[in-house]
GROMACS .gro file of C-alpha atoms in nm:
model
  244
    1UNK     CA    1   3.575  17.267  20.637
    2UNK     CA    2   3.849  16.986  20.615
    3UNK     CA    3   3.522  16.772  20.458
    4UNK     CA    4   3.506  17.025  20.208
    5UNK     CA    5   3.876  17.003  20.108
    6UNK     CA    6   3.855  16.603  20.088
    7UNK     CA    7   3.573  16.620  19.852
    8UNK     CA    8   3.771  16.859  19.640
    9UNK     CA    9   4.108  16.702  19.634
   10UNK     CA   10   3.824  16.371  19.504
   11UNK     CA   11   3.740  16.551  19.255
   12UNK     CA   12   4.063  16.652  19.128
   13UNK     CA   13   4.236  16.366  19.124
   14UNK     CA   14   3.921  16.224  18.941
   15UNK     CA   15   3.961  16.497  18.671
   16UNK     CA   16   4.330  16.411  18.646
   17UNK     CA   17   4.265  16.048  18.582
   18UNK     CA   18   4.020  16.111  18.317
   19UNK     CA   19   4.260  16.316  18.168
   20UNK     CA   20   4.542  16.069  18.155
   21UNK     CA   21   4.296  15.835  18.052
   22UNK     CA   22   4.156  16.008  17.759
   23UNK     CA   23   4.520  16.107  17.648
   24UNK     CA   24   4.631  15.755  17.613
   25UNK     CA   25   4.342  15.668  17.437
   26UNK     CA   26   4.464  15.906  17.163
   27UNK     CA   27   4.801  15.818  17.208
   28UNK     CA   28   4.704  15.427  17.095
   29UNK     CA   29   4.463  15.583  16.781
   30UNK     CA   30   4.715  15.807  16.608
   31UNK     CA   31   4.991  15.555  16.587
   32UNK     CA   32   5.226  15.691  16.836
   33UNK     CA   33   5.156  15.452  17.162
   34UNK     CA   34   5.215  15.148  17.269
   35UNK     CA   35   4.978  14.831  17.175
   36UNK     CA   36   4.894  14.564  17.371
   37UNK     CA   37   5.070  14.230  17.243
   38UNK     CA   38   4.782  13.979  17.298
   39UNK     CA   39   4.545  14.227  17.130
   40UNK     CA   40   4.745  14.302  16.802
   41UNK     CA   41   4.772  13.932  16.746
   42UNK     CA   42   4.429  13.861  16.770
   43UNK     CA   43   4.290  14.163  16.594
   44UNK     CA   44   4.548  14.243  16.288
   45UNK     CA   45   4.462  14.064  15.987
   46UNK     CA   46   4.747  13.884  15.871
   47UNK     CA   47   4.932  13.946  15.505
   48UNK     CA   48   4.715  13.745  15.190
   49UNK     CA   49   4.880  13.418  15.035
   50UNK     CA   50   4.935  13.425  14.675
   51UNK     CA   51   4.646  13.288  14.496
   52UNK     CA   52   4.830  12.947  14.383
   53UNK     CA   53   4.696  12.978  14.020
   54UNK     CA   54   4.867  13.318  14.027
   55UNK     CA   55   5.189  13.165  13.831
   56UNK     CA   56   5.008  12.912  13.625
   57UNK     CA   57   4.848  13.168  13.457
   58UNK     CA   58   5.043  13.442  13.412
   59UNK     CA   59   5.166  13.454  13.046
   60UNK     CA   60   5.528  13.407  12.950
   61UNK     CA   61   5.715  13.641  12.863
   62UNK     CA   62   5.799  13.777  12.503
   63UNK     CA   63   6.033  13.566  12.339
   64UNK     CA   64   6.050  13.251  12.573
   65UNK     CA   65   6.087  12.898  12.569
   66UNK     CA   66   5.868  12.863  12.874
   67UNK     CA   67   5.536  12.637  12.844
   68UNK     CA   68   5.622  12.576  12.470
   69UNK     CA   69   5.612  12.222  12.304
   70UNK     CA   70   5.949  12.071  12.099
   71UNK     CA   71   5.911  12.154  11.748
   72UNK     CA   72   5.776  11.853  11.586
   73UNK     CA   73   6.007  12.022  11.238
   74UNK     CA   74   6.268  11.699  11.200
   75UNK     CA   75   6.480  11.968  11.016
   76UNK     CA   76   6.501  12.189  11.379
   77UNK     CA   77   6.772  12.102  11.637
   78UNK     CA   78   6.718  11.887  11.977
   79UNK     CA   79   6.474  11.575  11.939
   80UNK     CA   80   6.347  11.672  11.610
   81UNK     CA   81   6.661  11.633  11.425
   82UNK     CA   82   6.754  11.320  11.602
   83UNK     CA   83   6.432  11.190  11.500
   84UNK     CA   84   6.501  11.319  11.133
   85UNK     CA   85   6.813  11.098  11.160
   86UNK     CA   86   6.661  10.820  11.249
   87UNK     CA   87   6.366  10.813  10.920
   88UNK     CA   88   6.710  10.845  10.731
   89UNK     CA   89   6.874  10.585  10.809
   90UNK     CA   90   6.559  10.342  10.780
   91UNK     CA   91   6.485  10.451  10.455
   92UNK     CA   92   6.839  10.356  10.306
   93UNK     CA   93   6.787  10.099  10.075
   94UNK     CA   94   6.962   9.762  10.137
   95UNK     CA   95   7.291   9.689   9.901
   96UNK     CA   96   7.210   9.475   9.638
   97UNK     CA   97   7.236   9.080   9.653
   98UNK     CA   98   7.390   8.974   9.357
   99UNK     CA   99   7.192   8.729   9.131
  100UNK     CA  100   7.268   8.389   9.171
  101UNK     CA  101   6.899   8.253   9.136
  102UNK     CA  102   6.884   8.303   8.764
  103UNK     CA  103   6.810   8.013   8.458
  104UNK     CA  104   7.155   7.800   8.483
  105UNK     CA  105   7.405   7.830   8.221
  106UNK     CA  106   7.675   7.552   8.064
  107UNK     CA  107   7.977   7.577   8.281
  108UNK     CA  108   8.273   7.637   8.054
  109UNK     CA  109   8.626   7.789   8.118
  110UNK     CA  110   8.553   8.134   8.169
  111UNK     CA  111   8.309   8.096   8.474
  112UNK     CA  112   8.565   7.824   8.633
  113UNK     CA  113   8.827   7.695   8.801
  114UNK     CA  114   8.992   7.369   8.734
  115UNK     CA  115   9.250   7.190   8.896
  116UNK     CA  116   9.405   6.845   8.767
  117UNK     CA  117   9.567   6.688   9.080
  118UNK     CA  118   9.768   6.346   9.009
  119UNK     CA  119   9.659   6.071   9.257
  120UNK     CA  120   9.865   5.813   9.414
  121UNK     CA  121   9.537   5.598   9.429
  122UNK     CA  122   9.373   5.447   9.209
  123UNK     CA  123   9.758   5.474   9.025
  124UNK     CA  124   9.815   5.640   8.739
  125UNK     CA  125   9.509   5.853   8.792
  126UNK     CA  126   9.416   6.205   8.807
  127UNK     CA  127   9.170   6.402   8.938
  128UNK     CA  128   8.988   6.706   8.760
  129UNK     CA  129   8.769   6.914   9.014
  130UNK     CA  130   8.571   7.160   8.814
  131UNK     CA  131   8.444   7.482   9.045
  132UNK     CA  132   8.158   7.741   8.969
  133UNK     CA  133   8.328   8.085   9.017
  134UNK     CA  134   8.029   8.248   8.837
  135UNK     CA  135   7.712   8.404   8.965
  136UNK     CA  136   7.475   8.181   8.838
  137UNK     CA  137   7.452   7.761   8.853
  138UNK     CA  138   7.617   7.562   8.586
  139UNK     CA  139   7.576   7.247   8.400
  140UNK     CA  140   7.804   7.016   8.394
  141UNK     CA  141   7.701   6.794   8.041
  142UNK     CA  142   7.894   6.474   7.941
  143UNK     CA  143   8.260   6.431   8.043
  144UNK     CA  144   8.552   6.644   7.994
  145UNK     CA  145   8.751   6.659   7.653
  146UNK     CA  146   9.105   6.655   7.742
  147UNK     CA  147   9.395   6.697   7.527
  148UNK     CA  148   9.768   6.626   7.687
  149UNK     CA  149  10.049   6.814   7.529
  150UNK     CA  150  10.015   6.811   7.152
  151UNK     CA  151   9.792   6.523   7.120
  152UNK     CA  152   9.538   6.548   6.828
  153UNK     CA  153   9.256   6.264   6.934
  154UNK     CA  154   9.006   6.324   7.232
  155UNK     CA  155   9.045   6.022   7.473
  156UNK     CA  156   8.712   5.788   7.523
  157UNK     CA  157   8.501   5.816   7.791
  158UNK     CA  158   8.452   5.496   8.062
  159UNK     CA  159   8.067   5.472   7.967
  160UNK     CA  160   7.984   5.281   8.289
  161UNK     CA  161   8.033   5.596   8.460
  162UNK     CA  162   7.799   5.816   8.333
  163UNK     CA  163   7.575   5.997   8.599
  164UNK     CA  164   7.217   5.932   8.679
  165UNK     CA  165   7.159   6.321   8.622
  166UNK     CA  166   7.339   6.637   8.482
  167UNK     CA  167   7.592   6.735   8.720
  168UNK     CA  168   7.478   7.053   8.848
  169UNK     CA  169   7.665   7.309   9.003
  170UNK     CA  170   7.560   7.642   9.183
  171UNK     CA  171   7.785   7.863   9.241
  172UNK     CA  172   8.109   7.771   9.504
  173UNK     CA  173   8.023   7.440   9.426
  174UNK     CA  174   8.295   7.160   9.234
  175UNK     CA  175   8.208   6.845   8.977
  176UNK     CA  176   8.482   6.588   8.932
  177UNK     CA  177   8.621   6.376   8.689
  178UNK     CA  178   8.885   6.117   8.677
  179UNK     CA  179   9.154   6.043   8.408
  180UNK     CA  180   9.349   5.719   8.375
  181UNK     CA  181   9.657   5.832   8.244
  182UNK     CA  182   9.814   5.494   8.141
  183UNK     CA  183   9.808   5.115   8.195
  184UNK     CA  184   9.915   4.996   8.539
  185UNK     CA  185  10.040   4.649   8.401
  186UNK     CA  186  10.253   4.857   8.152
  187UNK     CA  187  10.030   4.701   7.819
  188UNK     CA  188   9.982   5.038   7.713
  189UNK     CA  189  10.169   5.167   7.342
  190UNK     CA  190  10.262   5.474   7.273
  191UNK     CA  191  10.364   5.610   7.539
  192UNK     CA  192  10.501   5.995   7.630
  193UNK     CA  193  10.523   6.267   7.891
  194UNK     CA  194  10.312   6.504   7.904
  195UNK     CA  195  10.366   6.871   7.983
  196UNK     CA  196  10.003   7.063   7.938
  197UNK     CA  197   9.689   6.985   7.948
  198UNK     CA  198   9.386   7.164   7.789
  199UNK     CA  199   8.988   7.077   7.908
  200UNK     CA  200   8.717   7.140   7.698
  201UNK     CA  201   8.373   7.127   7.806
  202UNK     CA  202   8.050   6.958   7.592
  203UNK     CA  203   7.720   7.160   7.562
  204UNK     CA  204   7.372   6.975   7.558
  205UNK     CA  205   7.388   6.765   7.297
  206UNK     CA  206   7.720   6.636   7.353
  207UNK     CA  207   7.877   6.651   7.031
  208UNK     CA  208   8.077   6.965   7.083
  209UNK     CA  209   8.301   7.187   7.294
  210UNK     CA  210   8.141   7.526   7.418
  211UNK     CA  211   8.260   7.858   7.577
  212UNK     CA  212   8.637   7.860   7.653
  213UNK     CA  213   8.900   7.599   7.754
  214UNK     CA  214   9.067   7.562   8.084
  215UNK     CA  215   9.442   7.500   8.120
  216UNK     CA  216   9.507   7.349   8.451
  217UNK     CA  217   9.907   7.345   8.511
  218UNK     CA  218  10.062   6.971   8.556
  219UNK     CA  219  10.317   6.918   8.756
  220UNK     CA  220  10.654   7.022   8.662
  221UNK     CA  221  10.804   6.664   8.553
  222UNK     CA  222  10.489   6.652   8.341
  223UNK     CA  223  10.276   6.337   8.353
  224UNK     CA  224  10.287   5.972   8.174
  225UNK     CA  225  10.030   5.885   7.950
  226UNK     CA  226  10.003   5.622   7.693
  227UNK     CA  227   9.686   5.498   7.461
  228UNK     CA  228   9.482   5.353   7.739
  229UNK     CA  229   9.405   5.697   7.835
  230UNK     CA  230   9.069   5.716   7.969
  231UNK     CA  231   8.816   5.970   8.103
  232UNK     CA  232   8.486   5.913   8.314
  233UNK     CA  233   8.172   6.177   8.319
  234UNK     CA  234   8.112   6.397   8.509
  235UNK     CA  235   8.036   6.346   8.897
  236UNK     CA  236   7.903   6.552   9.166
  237UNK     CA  237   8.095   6.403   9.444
  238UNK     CA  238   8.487   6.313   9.437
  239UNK     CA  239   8.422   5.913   9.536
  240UNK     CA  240   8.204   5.869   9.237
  241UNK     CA  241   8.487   6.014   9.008
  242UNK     CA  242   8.765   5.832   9.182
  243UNK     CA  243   8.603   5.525   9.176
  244UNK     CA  244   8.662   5.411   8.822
   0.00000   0.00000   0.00000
């Protein structure tokens, strides 16, 4: 009898564990028990990566910038313009140069300067220095045709000194000339202060003034001359005209 009852209360609490069992079992499957740790981790798929080409090549949106190239337009803003700028400024043409390479001309007043400068040696001497203020070179021909004061006869000219070539002169450049004003032994006639001076220039052939006069100021106590008044040529260097 007590055998009996053993195997029963077996049985029962048999039954009851298979109950218990089977009711966690649907406890796990409908979400509402507990899961094991170490099994969830091993078992549960874990959330996808995005696809890396995902944002590469997705399209921009309406309207933007994104992804697009500068405007090669040089009249838009940025680079372009900048580089519009640039093509500009290199395509400015240079200022002009102005022509001093052309076929030389006579020199004569109106495209000089001259300056007569009384010298304290050689005595009784002056210097004329002739310079080019025009655009083109000049030639110097012959010797300068000077007239002191009121004086009616053009001096002569020391023929010893005459240049081995035309005095040339381009432009910036001087040509000199000396004048002996009197006699330093005092053998000289005819004697008087002078208190202007006008130089003509020769053309080519020598035998007459051309183009316009220069007046050169003297100094203020005027300067002596007397009939041994003397000019030389022409010279391109101030030791040459001084020399004579």
């Amino acid at each position: 009898m007590s055998s009996l009852r053993t195997s029963r209360t077996r049985l029962v609490a048999a039954a009851a564990t298979a109950v218990l069992a089977t009711l966690s079992l649907s406890a796990c499957n409908d979400g509402t028990g507990t899961q094991d740790e170490g099994s969830g981790s091993s078992t549960s798929p874990s959330p996808a990566a995005p696809s890396p080409t995902t944002a590469s090549n997705s399209p921009a949106p309406s309207g933007s910038s994104a992804g697009k190239a500068p405007s090669a337009d040089t009249g838009s803003s940025g680079a372009g313009s900048a580089g519009g700028a640039a093509t500009t400024a290199t395509r400015t043409p240079a200022p002009k140069v102005p022509a001093s390479s052309g076929k030389p001309v006579t020199c004569e007043g109106s495209t000089t300067k001259t300056v007569a400068a009384p010298l304290t040696r050689p005595v009784n001497h002056m210097l004329l220095t002739v310079t080019n203020t025009g655009s083109k070179s000049c030639y110097l021909y012959g010797y300068p045709a000077v007239r002191f004061g009121e004086a009616q006869a053009v001096p002569p000219v020391i023929e010893d000194s005459q240049p081995q070539a035309v005095v040339t002169l381009k432009p910036g450049e001087s040509g000199y000339a000396s004048v002996n004003l009197s006699a330093t032994d005092g053998s000289g006639a005819n004697g008087y202060t002078a208190k202007s001076l006008t130089v003509y220039f020769q053309g080519r052939s020598g035998n007459e003034s051309v183009g316009t006069g220069a007046h050169p100021p003297l100094p203020a106590k005027g300067v002596y001359v007397d009939d041994s008044l003397k000019v030389t040529y022409w010279q391109q260097s101030m030791d040459d005209a001084v020399s004579w």
